[in-house]
Amino acid sequence: LPDGKKCFKCPTDATGNGTNAWRDPKDSSKCMECPRIEATIDTHMVYSTEEEQCVCPAASSLPDGVTCVSPSESVSQLESQYNINMDSREDMTFYYPEGSARTSRTFASLVLRDELGSAGQLCSRKGDRQACNMVANMCVMQQYEPDSAACKLYQALAGERVNVLQYHEAALNPEVDWAFSMPWLYYNDNPEAYTKRDDVTTEVSFNKQEYASASVSDLVYVLSAY
């Protein structure tokens, strides 16, 4: 080992039934941690060297009343529920100009591989805002590419949750396909259908407003010079 370096073992989980961490394939000096199992405080999935991914621990090591769904099971359930293919979910493709043409490179993302299914399940079953935001952020990571697994899953979830009753639904004008508990990533109509609307009831102002004024809130801009 180089001077100043030493080898250490990645930590085991609290039950001692396996490891919940593995070596980062891109940096062997770091340990990657398996995700915490939903509805638990300190119980994590364990890393399987055979499958090269996080899997559920033995049922006997789970707290009473807690079930664990592995990432692969989550993906299979989502594929069946929403009729989408998520086989290539870990592929991240970046497009960039090269001369007068456009080229691309594709990388494998452990985050997309291991987290997309779990986040999608939690967003689908409970409308968990953090999980729904994770799915949306993964779609953004895919540069909004509609054929990517993350964006297909986002569109499926958004389409399902757009009809969920919202406390502010009566104030939304026009109807904008804003899905409850999910960020709004796509315009479903031509952008001009939104930019030229004159019936939007929400108003904002650059100036300080009196209490109970017609404007919803102030827009505060902070400018910095470098």
PDB file of N, CA and C in Angstrom, residues 49-147:
ATOM      1  N   THR A  49     -22.246 -10.579  -2.546  1.00  0.00           N
ATOM      2  CA  THR A  49     -21.137 -10.604  -3.506  1.00  0.00           C
ATOM      3  C   THR A  49     -21.493 -11.431  -4.727  1.00  0.00           C
ATOM      4  N   GLU A  50     -22.405 -12.395  -4.548  1.00  0.00           N
ATOM      5  CA  GLU A  50     -22.813 -13.231  -5.677  1.00  0.00           C
ATOM      6  C   GLU A  50     -23.653 -12.444  -6.666  1.00  0.00           C
ATOM      7  N   GLU A  51     -24.630 -11.673  -6.143  1.00  0.00           N
ATOM      8  CA  GLU A  51     -25.507 -10.896  -7.020  1.00  0.00           C
ATOM      9  C   GLU A  51     -24.943  -9.510  -7.313  1.00  0.00           C
ATOM     10  N   GLU A  52     -23.922  -9.102  -6.539  1.00  0.00           N
ATOM     11  CA  GLU A  52     -23.287  -7.796  -6.692  1.00  0.00           C
ATOM     12  C   GLU A  52     -24.294  -6.668  -6.524  1.00  0.00           C
ATOM     13  N   GLN A  53     -25.147  -6.803  -5.530  1.00  0.00           N
ATOM     14  CA  GLN A  53     -26.108  -5.760  -5.199  1.00  0.00           C
ATOM     15  C   GLN A  53     -26.639  -5.999  -3.785  1.00  0.00           C
ATOM     16  N   CYS A  54     -27.361  -5.002  -3.270  1.00  0.00           N
ATOM     17  CA  CYS A  54     -27.953  -5.127  -1.939  1.00  0.00           C
ATOM     18  C   CYS A  54     -29.193  -6.015  -2.010  1.00  0.00           C
ATOM     19  N   VAL A  55     -29.335  -6.902  -1.028  1.00  0.00           N
ATOM     20  CA  VAL A  55     -30.482  -7.799  -0.974  1.00  0.00           C
ATOM     21  C   VAL A  55     -31.064  -7.765   0.434  1.00  0.00           C
ATOM     22  N   CYS A  56     -32.231  -8.354   0.595  1.00  0.00           N
ATOM     23  CA  CYS A  56     -32.872  -8.378   1.910  1.00  0.00           C
ATOM     24  C   CYS A  56     -32.145  -9.354   2.836  1.00  0.00           C
ATOM     25  N   PRO A  57     -32.028  -8.993   4.110  1.00  0.00           N
ATOM     26  CA  PRO A  57     -31.436  -9.923   5.072  1.00  0.00           C
ATOM     27  C   PRO A  57     -32.404 -11.055   5.379  1.00  0.00           C
ATOM     28  N   ALA A  58     -31.947 -12.016   6.162  1.00  0.00           N
ATOM     29  CA  ALA A  58     -32.820 -13.124   6.562  1.00  0.00           C
ATOM     30  C   ALA A  58     -34.030 -12.580   7.307  1.00  0.00           C
ATOM     31  N   ALA A  59     -35.193 -13.172   7.060  1.00  0.00           N
ATOM     32  CA  ALA A  59     -36.432 -12.701   7.683  1.00  0.00           C
ATOM     33  C   ALA A  59     -36.337 -12.710   9.204  1.00  0.00           C
ATOM     34  N   SER A  60     -35.551 -13.639   9.750  1.00  0.00           N
ATOM     35  CA  SER A  60     -35.422 -13.738  11.206  1.00  0.00           C
ATOM     36  C   SER A  60     -34.709 -12.539  11.819  1.00  0.00           C
ATOM     37  N   SER A  61     -33.968 -11.778  10.999  1.00  0.00           N
ATOM     38  CA  SER A  61     -33.234 -10.628  11.524  1.00  0.00           C
ATOM     39  C   SER A  61     -34.026  -9.332  11.423  1.00  0.00           C
ATOM     40  N   LEU A  62     -35.235  -9.401  10.836  1.00  0.00           N
ATOM     41  CA  LEU A  62     -36.062  -8.210  10.689  1.00  0.00           C
ATOM     42  C   LEU A  62     -36.907  -7.989  11.938  1.00  0.00           C
ATOM     43  N   PRO A  63     -37.149  -6.715  12.295  1.00  0.00           N
ATOM     44  CA  PRO A  63     -38.040  -6.439  13.441  1.00  0.00           C
ATOM     45  C   PRO A  63     -39.445  -6.968  13.166  1.00  0.00           C
ATOM     46  N   ASP A  64     -40.195  -7.226  14.216  1.00  0.00           N
ATOM     47  CA  ASP A  64     -41.561  -7.727  14.077  1.00  0.00           C
ATOM     48  C   ASP A  64     -42.408  -6.781  13.228  1.00  0.00           C
ATOM     49  N   GLY A  65     -43.160  -7.349  12.293  1.00  0.00           N
ATOM     50  CA  GLY A  65     -44.064  -6.565  11.472  1.00  0.00           C
ATOM     51  C   GLY A  65     -43.419  -5.879  10.286  1.00  0.00           C
ATOM     52  N   VAL A  66     -42.105  -6.037  10.100  1.00  0.00           N
ATOM     53  CA  VAL A  66     -41.394  -5.373   9.007  1.00  0.00           C
ATOM     54  C   VAL A  66     -41.111  -6.376   7.905  1.00  0.00           C
ATOM     55  N   THR A  67     -41.399  -5.998   6.681  1.00  0.00           N
ATOM     56  CA  THR A  67     -41.071  -6.826   5.525  1.00  0.00           C
ATOM     57  C   THR A  67     -40.058  -6.084   4.671  1.00  0.00           C
ATOM     58  N   CYS A  68     -39.296  -6.813   3.927  1.00  0.00           N
ATOM     59  CA  CYS A  68     -38.259  -6.220   3.075  1.00  0.00           C
ATOM     60  C   CYS A  68     -38.500  -6.646   1.639  1.00  0.00           C
ATOM     61  N   VAL A  69     -38.434  -5.678   0.726  1.00  0.00           N
ATOM     62  CA  VAL A  69     -38.559  -5.957  -0.703  1.00  0.00           C
ATOM     63  C   VAL A  69     -37.246  -5.565  -1.354  1.00  0.00           C
ATOM     64  N   SER A  70     -36.579  -6.496  -1.984  1.00  0.00           N
ATOM     65  CA  SER A  70     -35.282  -6.228  -2.597  1.00  0.00           C
ATOM     66  C   SER A  70     -35.450  -5.327  -3.814  1.00  0.00           C
ATOM     67  N   PRO A  71     -34.386  -4.622  -4.220  1.00  0.00           N
ATOM     68  CA  PRO A  71     -34.473  -3.762  -5.402  1.00  0.00           C
ATOM     69  C   PRO A  71     -34.955  -4.491  -6.645  1.00  0.00           C
ATOM     70  N   SER A  72     -34.484  -5.737  -6.847  1.00  0.00           N
ATOM     71  CA  SER A  72     -34.904  -6.473  -8.043  1.00  0.00           C
ATOM     72  C   SER A  72     -36.396  -6.802  -7.990  1.00  0.00           C
ATOM     73  N   GLU A  73     -36.901  -7.145  -6.794  1.00  0.00           N
ATOM     74  CA  GLU A  73     -38.333  -7.410  -6.645  1.00  0.00           C
ATOM     75  C   GLU A  73     -39.137  -6.135  -6.878  1.00  0.00           C
ATOM     76  N   SER A  74     -38.644  -5.013  -6.350  1.00  0.00           N
ATOM     77  CA  SER A  74     -39.333  -3.734  -6.544  1.00  0.00           C
ATOM     78  C   SER A  74     -39.445  -3.405  -8.022  1.00  0.00           C
ATOM     79  N   VAL A  75     -38.351  -3.602  -8.742  1.00  0.00           N
ATOM     80  CA  VAL A  75     -38.344  -3.323 -10.180  1.00  0.00           C
ATOM     81  C   VAL A  75     -39.346  -4.208 -10.902  1.00  0.00           C
ATOM     82  N   SER A  76     -39.355  -5.508 -10.585  1.00  0.00           N
ATOM     83  CA  SER A  76     -40.293  -6.434 -11.244  1.00  0.00           C
ATOM     84  C   SER A  76     -41.737  -6.032 -11.005  1.00  0.00           C
ATOM     85  N   GLN A  77     -42.050  -5.635  -9.775  1.00  0.00           N
ATOM     86  CA  GLN A  77     -43.411  -5.220  -9.449  1.00  0.00           C
ATOM     87  C   GLN A  77     -43.800  -3.949 -10.203  1.00  0.00           C
ATOM     88  N   LEU A  78     -42.875  -2.994 -10.290  1.00  0.00           N
ATOM     89  CA  LEU A  78     -43.163  -1.748 -11.011  1.00  0.00           C
ATOM     90  C   LEU A  78     -43.334  -2.013 -12.502  1.00  0.00           C
ATOM     91  N   GLU A  79     -42.500  -2.873 -13.063  1.00  0.00           N
ATOM     92  CA  GLU A  79     -42.615  -3.204 -14.489  1.00  0.00           C
ATOM     93  C   GLU A  79     -43.986  -3.800 -14.790  1.00  0.00           C
ATOM     94  N   SER A  80     -44.448  -4.679 -13.906  1.00  0.00           N
ATOM     95  CA  SER A  80     -45.749  -5.314 -14.103  1.00  0.00           C
ATOM     96  C   SER A  80     -46.890  -4.326 -13.890  1.00  0.00           C
ATOM     97  N   GLN A  81     -46.768  -3.494 -12.858  1.00  0.00           N
ATOM     98  CA  GLN A  81     -47.839  -2.562 -12.512  1.00  0.00           C
ATOM     99  C   GLN A  81     -48.037  -1.491 -13.570  1.00  0.00           C
ATOM    100  N   TYR A  82     -46.913  -0.970 -14.116  1.00  0.00           N
ATOM    101  CA  TYR A  82     -47.007   0.170 -15.044  1.00  0.00           C
ATOM    102  C   TYR A  82     -46.672  -0.202 -16.490  1.00  0.00           C
ATOM    103  N   ASN A  83     -46.435  -1.491 -16.740  1.00  0.00           N
ATOM    104  CA  ASN A  83     -46.158  -1.970 -18.096  1.00  0.00           C
ATOM    105  C   ASN A  83     -44.990  -1.205 -18.737  1.00  0.00           C
ATOM    106  N   ILE A  84     -43.882  -1.118 -18.007  1.00  0.00           N
ATOM    107  CA  ILE A  84     -42.684  -0.467 -18.523  1.00  0.00           C
ATOM    108  C   ILE A  84     -41.502  -1.419 -18.371  1.00  0.00           C
ATOM    109  N   ASN A  85     -40.477  -1.219 -19.181  1.00  0.00           N
ATOM    110  CA  ASN A  85     -39.273  -2.032 -19.134  1.00  0.00           C
ATOM    111  C   ASN A  85     -38.168  -1.251 -18.438  1.00  0.00           C
ATOM    112  N   MET A  86     -37.619  -1.815 -17.349  1.00  0.00           N
ATOM    113  CA  MET A  86     -36.588  -1.129 -16.575  1.00  0.00           C
ATOM    114  C   MET A  86     -35.272  -1.905 -16.572  1.00  0.00           C
ATOM    115  N   ASP A  87     -35.082  -2.777 -17.576  1.00  0.00           N
ATOM    116  CA  ASP A  87     -33.868  -3.596 -17.627  1.00  0.00           C
ATOM    117  C   ASP A  87     -32.597  -2.750 -17.669  1.00  0.00           C
ATOM    118  N   SER A  88     -32.633  -1.644 -18.367  1.00  0.00           N
ATOM    119  CA  SER A  88     -31.434  -0.807 -18.538  1.00  0.00           C
ATOM    120  C   SER A  88     -31.481   0.421 -17.637  1.00  0.00           C
ATOM    121  N   ARG A  89     -32.091   0.275 -16.457  1.00  0.00           N
ATOM    122  CA  ARG A  89     -32.288   1.433 -15.589  1.00  0.00           C
ATOM    123  C   ARG A  89     -30.985   2.068 -15.130  1.00  0.00           C
ATOM    124  N   GLU A  90     -29.894   1.288 -15.067  1.00  0.00           N
ATOM    125  CA  GLU A  90     -28.638   1.845 -14.566  1.00  0.00           C
ATOM    126  C   GLU A  90     -27.862   2.618 -15.626  1.00  0.00           C
ATOM    127  N   ASP A  91     -28.310   2.578 -16.884  1.00  0.00           N
ATOM    128  CA  ASP A  91     -27.586   3.256 -17.955  1.00  0.00           C
ATOM    129  C   ASP A  91     -27.828   4.760 -17.905  1.00  0.00           C
ATOM    130  N   MET A  92     -26.742   5.513 -17.831  1.00  0.00           N
ATOM    131  CA  MET A  92     -26.810   6.979 -17.910  1.00  0.00           C
ATOM    132  C   MET A  92     -26.108   7.412 -19.181  1.00  0.00           C
ATOM    133  N   THR A  93     -26.842   8.038 -20.091  1.00  0.00           N
ATOM    134  CA  THR A  93     -26.284   8.455 -21.367  1.00  0.00           C
ATOM    135  C   THR A  93     -26.174   9.975 -21.406  1.00  0.00           C
ATOM    136  N   PHE A  94     -24.985  10.452 -21.694  1.00  0.00           N
ATOM    137  CA  PHE A  94     -24.739  11.886 -21.798  1.00  0.00           C
ATOM    138  C   PHE A  94     -24.515  12.247 -23.266  1.00  0.00           C
ATOM    139  N   TYR A  95     -25.212  13.284 -23.709  1.00  0.00           N
ATOM    140  CA  TYR A  95     -25.075  13.768 -25.078  1.00  0.00           C
ATOM    141  C   TYR A  95     -24.318  15.093 -25.069  1.00  0.00           C
ATOM    142  N   TYR A  96     -23.370  15.240 -25.975  1.00  0.00           N
ATOM    143  CA  TYR A  96     -22.612  16.481 -26.022  1.00  0.00           C
ATOM    144  C   TYR A  96     -22.131  16.713 -27.457  1.00  0.00           C
ATOM    145  N   PRO A  97     -21.916  17.992 -27.823  1.00  0.00           N
ATOM    146  CA  PRO A  97     -21.487  18.303 -29.191  1.00  0.00           C
ATOM    147  C   PRO A  97     -20.044  17.881 -29.431  1.00  0.00           C
ATOM    148  N   GLU A  98     -19.801  17.421 -30.623  1.00  0.00           N
ATOM    149  CA  GLU A  98     -18.451  17.075 -31.048  1.00  0.00           C
ATOM    150  C   GLU A  98     -18.298  17.541 -32.485  1.00  0.00           C
ATOM    151  N   GLY A  99     -17.699  18.734 -32.632  1.00  0.00           N
ATOM    152  CA  GLY A  99     -17.647  19.357 -33.949  1.00  0.00           C
ATOM    153  C   GLY A  99     -19.035  19.806 -34.357  1.00  0.00           C
ATOM    154  N   SER A 100     -19.470  19.409 -35.513  1.00  0.00           N
ATOM    155  CA  SER A 100     -20.805  19.786 -35.991  1.00  0.00           C
ATOM    156  C   SER A 100     -21.844  18.707 -35.684  1.00  0.00           C
ATOM    157  N   ALA A 101     -21.403  17.633 -35.051  1.00  0.00           N
ATOM    158  CA  ALA A 101     -22.317  16.534 -34.757  1.00  0.00           C
ATOM    159  C   ALA A 101     -22.546  16.423 -33.254  1.00  0.00           C
ATOM    160  N   ARG A 102     -23.366  15.476 -32.866  1.00  0.00           N
ATOM    161  CA  ARG A 102     -23.633  15.203 -31.469  1.00  0.00           C
ATOM    162  C   ARG A 102     -23.261  13.760 -31.172  1.00  0.00           C
ATOM    163  N   THR A 103     -22.538  13.554 -30.100  1.00  0.00           N
ATOM    164  CA  THR A 103     -22.133  12.212 -29.716  1.00  0.00           C
ATOM    165  C   THR A 103     -22.603  11.914 -28.300  1.00  0.00           C
ATOM    166  N   SER A 104     -22.404  10.704 -27.860  1.00  0.00           N
ATOM    167  CA  SER A 104     -22.894  10.331 -26.531  1.00  0.00           C
ATOM    168  C   SER A 104     -21.971   9.295 -25.906  1.00  0.00           C
ATOM    169  N   ARG A 105     -22.042   9.217 -24.580  1.00  0.00           N
ATOM    170  CA  ARG A 105     -21.346   8.184 -23.818  1.00  0.00           C
ATOM    171  C   ARG A 105     -22.300   7.642 -22.763  1.00  0.00           C
ATOM    172  N   THR A 106     -22.244   6.355 -22.541  1.00  0.00           N
ATOM    173  CA  THR A 106     -23.135   5.719 -21.577  1.00  0.00           C
ATOM    174  C   THR A 106     -22.326   5.122 -20.429  1.00  0.00           C
ATOM    175  N   PHE A 107     -22.770   5.413 -19.208  1.00  0.00           N
ATOM    176  CA  PHE A 107     -22.114   4.918 -18.003  1.00  0.00           C
ATOM    177  C   PHE A 107     -23.134   4.124 -17.183  1.00  0.00           C
ATOM    178  N   ALA A 108     -22.634   3.254 -16.328  1.00  0.00           N
ATOM    179  CA  ALA A 108     -23.495   2.503 -15.409  1.00  0.00           C
ATOM    180  C   ALA A 108     -23.555   3.240 -14.084  1.00  0.00           C
ATOM    181  N   SER A 109     -24.756   3.477 -13.590  1.00  0.00           N
ATOM    182  CA  SER A 109     -24.955   4.195 -12.325  1.00  0.00           C
ATOM    183  C   SER A 109     -25.462   3.237 -11.255  1.00  0.00           C
ATOM    184  N   LEU A 110     -24.708   3.104 -10.159  1.00  0.00           N
ATOM    185  CA  LEU A 110     -25.146   2.260  -9.054  1.00  0.00           C
ATOM    186  C   LEU A 110     -26.366   2.859  -8.371  1.00  0.00           C
ATOM    187  N   VAL A 111     -26.459   4.182  -8.345  1.00  0.00           N
ATOM    188  CA  VAL A 111     -27.613   4.841  -7.722  1.00  0.00           C
ATOM    189  C   VAL A 111     -28.892   4.471  -8.470  1.00  0.00           C
ATOM    190  N   LEU A 112     -28.859   4.565  -9.772  1.00  0.00           N
ATOM    191  CA  LEU A 112     -30.046   4.218 -10.556  1.00  0.00           C
ATOM    192  C   LEU A 112     -30.363   2.730 -10.422  1.00  0.00           C
ATOM    193  N   ARG A 113     -29.342   1.905 -10.431  1.00  0.00           N
ATOM    194  CA  ARG A 113     -29.576   0.464 -10.349  1.00  0.00           C
ATOM    195  C   ARG A 113     -30.198   0.069  -9.019  1.00  0.00           C
ATOM    196  N   ASP A 114     -29.688   0.633  -7.923  1.00  0.00           N
ATOM    197  CA  ASP A 114     -30.085   0.167  -6.596  1.00  0.00           C
ATOM    198  C   ASP A 114     -31.219   0.966  -5.964  1.00  0.00           C
ATOM    199  N   GLU A 115     -31.442   2.212  -6.393  1.00  0.00           N
ATOM    200  CA  GLU A 115     -32.389   3.080  -5.693  1.00  0.00           C
ATOM    201  C   GLU A 115     -33.686   3.347  -6.455  1.00  0.00           C
ATOM    202  N   LEU A 116     -33.657   3.231  -7.778  1.00  0.00           N
ATOM    203  CA  LEU A 116     -34.840   3.610  -8.560  1.00  0.00           C
ATOM    204  C   LEU A 116     -36.048   2.756  -8.207  1.00  0.00           C
ATOM    205  N   GLY A 117     -35.843   1.436  -8.097  1.00  0.00           N
ATOM    206  CA  GLY A 117     -36.973   0.556  -7.788  1.00  0.00           C
ATOM    207  C   GLY A 117     -37.576   0.830  -6.426  1.00  0.00           C
ATOM    208  N   SER A 118     -36.721   0.980  -5.409  1.00  0.00           N
ATOM    209  CA  SER A 118     -37.217   1.225  -4.052  1.00  0.00           C
ATOM    210  C   SER A 118     -37.939   2.561  -3.960  1.00  0.00           C
ATOM    211  N   ALA A 119     -37.360   3.594  -4.572  1.00  0.00           N
ATOM    212  CA  ALA A 119     -38.000   4.911  -4.550  1.00  0.00           C
ATOM    213  C   ALA A 119     -39.332   4.878  -5.285  1.00  0.00           C
ATOM    214  N   GLY A 120     -39.364   4.189  -6.422  1.00  0.00           N
ATOM    215  CA  GLY A 120     -40.608   4.086  -7.181  1.00  0.00           C
ATOM    216  C   GLY A 120     -41.701   3.370  -6.414  1.00  0.00           C
ATOM    217  N   GLN A 121     -41.337   2.315  -5.692  1.00  0.00           N
ATOM    218  CA  GLN A 121     -42.315   1.578  -4.891  1.00  0.00           C
ATOM    219  C   GLN A 121     -42.893   2.458  -3.795  1.00  0.00           C
ATOM    220  N   LEU A 122     -42.032   3.175  -3.080  1.00  0.00           N
ATOM    221  CA  LEU A 122     -42.489   3.998  -1.967  1.00  0.00           C
ATOM    222  C   LEU A 122     -43.342   5.160  -2.462  1.00  0.00           C
ATOM    223  N   CYS A 123     -42.972   5.727  -3.607  1.00  0.00           N
ATOM    224  CA  CYS A 123     -43.771   6.812  -4.197  1.00  0.00           C
ATOM    225  C   CYS A 123     -45.131   6.275  -4.639  1.00  0.00           C
ATOM    226  N   SER A 124     -45.133   5.100  -5.244  1.00  0.00           N
ATOM    227  CA  SER A 124     -46.380   4.524  -5.750  1.00  0.00           C
ATOM    228  C   SER A 124     -47.329   4.141  -4.628  1.00  0.00           C
ATOM    229  N   ARG A 125     -46.805   3.490  -3.588  1.00  0.00           N
ATOM    230  CA  ARG A 125     -47.668   2.955  -2.534  1.00  0.00           C
ATOM    231  C   ARG A 125     -48.113   4.008  -1.534  1.00  0.00           C
ATOM    232  N   LYS A 126     -47.217   4.955  -1.202  1.00  0.00           N
ATOM    233  CA  LYS A 126     -47.525   5.893  -0.126  1.00  0.00           C
ATOM    234  C   LYS A 126     -47.480   7.358  -0.557  1.00  0.00           C
ATOM    235  N   GLY A 127     -47.093   7.639  -1.790  1.00  0.00           N
ATOM    236  CA  GLY A 127     -46.981   9.033  -2.214  1.00  0.00           C
ATOM    237  C   GLY A 127     -45.919   9.777  -1.419  1.00  0.00           C
ATOM    238  N   ASP A 128     -44.910   9.046  -0.929  1.00  0.00           N
ATOM    239  CA  ASP A 128     -43.852   9.667  -0.123  1.00  0.00           C
ATOM    240  C   ASP A 128     -43.132  10.728  -0.942  1.00  0.00           C
ATOM    241  N   ARG A 129     -43.124  11.960  -0.435  1.00  0.00           N
ATOM    242  CA  ARG A 129     -42.570  13.072  -1.212  1.00  0.00           C
ATOM    243  C   ARG A 129     -41.079  12.891  -1.497  1.00  0.00           C
ATOM    244  N   GLN A 130     -40.326  12.415  -0.501  1.00  0.00           N
ATOM    245  CA  GLN A 130     -38.898  12.227  -0.711  1.00  0.00           C
ATOM    246  C   GLN A 130     -38.645  11.179  -1.791  1.00  0.00           C
ATOM    247  N   ALA A 131     -39.394  10.086  -1.744  1.00  0.00           N
ATOM    248  CA  ALA A 131     -39.236   9.034  -2.744  1.00  0.00           C
ATOM    249  C   ALA A 131     -39.653   9.526  -4.125  1.00  0.00           C
ATOM    250  N   CYS A 132     -40.768  10.256  -4.197  1.00  0.00           N
ATOM    251  CA  CYS A 132     -41.222  10.793  -5.487  1.00  0.00           C
ATOM    252  C   CYS A 132     -40.203  11.784  -6.052  1.00  0.00           C
ATOM    253  N   ASN A 133     -39.616  12.587  -5.165  1.00  0.00           N
ATOM    254  CA  ASN A 133     -38.576  13.517  -5.612  1.00  0.00           C
ATOM    255  C   ASN A 133     -37.352  12.762  -6.116  1.00  0.00           C
ATOM    256  N   MET A 134     -37.022  11.649  -5.471  1.00  0.00           N
ATOM    257  CA  MET A 134     -35.887  10.850  -5.926  1.00  0.00           C
ATOM    258  C   MET A 134     -36.103  10.349  -7.347  1.00  0.00           C
ATOM    259  N   VAL A 135     -37.314   9.850  -7.633  1.00  0.00           N
ATOM    260  CA  VAL A 135     -37.610   9.371  -8.987  1.00  0.00           C
ATOM    261  C   VAL A 135     -37.466  10.521  -9.985  1.00  0.00           C
ATOM    262  N   ALA A 136     -38.001  11.689  -9.640  1.00  0.00           N
ATOM    263  CA  ALA A 136     -37.907  12.842 -10.532  1.00  0.00           C
ATOM    264  C   ALA A 136     -36.454  13.256 -10.737  1.00  0.00           C
ATOM    265  N   ASN A 137     -35.671  13.268  -9.666  1.00  0.00           N
ATOM    266  CA  ASN A 137     -34.262  13.650  -9.787  1.00  0.00           C
ATOM    267  C   ASN A 137     -33.496  12.665 -10.661  1.00  0.00           C
ATOM    268  N   MET A 138     -33.850  11.397 -10.573  1.00  0.00           N
ATOM    269  CA  MET A 138     -33.187  10.408 -11.425  1.00  0.00           C
ATOM    270  C   MET A 138     -33.555  10.609 -12.893  1.00  0.00           C
ATOM    271  N   CYS A 139     -34.777  11.062 -13.141  1.00  0.00           N
ATOM    272  CA  CYS A 139     -35.168  11.398 -14.516  1.00  0.00           C
ATOM    273  C   CYS A 139     -34.355  12.589 -15.016  1.00  0.00           C
ATOM    274  N   VAL A 140     -34.151  13.576 -14.148  1.00  0.00           N
ATOM    275  CA  VAL A 140     -33.324  14.726 -14.519  1.00  0.00           C
ATOM    276  C   VAL A 140     -31.895  14.276 -14.794  1.00  0.00           C
ATOM    277  N   MET A 141     -31.380  13.339 -13.975  1.00  0.00           N
ATOM    278  CA  MET A 141     -30.044  12.785 -14.219  1.00  0.00           C
ATOM    279  C   MET A 141     -29.956  12.176 -15.612  1.00  0.00           C
ATOM    280  N   GLN A 142     -31.074  11.671 -16.102  1.00  0.00           N
ATOM    281  CA  GLN A 142     -31.124  11.076 -17.437  1.00  0.00           C
ATOM    282  C   GLN A 142     -31.424  12.117 -18.504  1.00  0.00           C
ATOM    283  N   GLN A 143     -31.285  13.400 -18.130  1.00  0.00           N
ATOM    284  CA  GLN A 143     -31.487  14.525 -19.060  1.00  0.00           C
ATOM    285  C   GLN A 143     -32.893  14.519 -19.660  1.00  0.00           C
ATOM    286  N   TYR A 144     -33.877  14.132 -18.850  1.00  0.00           N
ATOM    287  CA  TYR A 144     -35.288  14.131 -19.241  1.00  0.00           C
ATOM    288  C   TYR A 144     -35.577  13.214 -20.427  1.00  0.00           C
ATOM    289  N   GLU A 145     -34.680  12.297 -20.734  1.00  0.00           N
ATOM    290  CA  GLU A 145     -34.839  11.404 -21.880  1.00  0.00           C
ATOM    291  C   GLU A 145     -36.079  10.531 -21.671  1.00  0.00           C
ATOM    292  N   PRO A 146     -37.131  10.708 -22.484  1.00  0.00           N
ATOM    293  CA  PRO A 146     -38.406  10.014 -22.221  1.00  0.00           C
ATOM    294  C   PRO A 146     -38.309   8.501 -22.304  1.00  0.00           C
ATOM    295  N   ASP A 147     -37.309   7.960 -23.014  1.00  0.00           N
ATOM    296  CA  ASP A 147     -37.184   6.514 -23.149  1.00  0.00           C
ATOM    297  C   ASP A 147     -36.336   5.890 -22.041  1.00  0.00           C
TER     298      ASP A 147
END
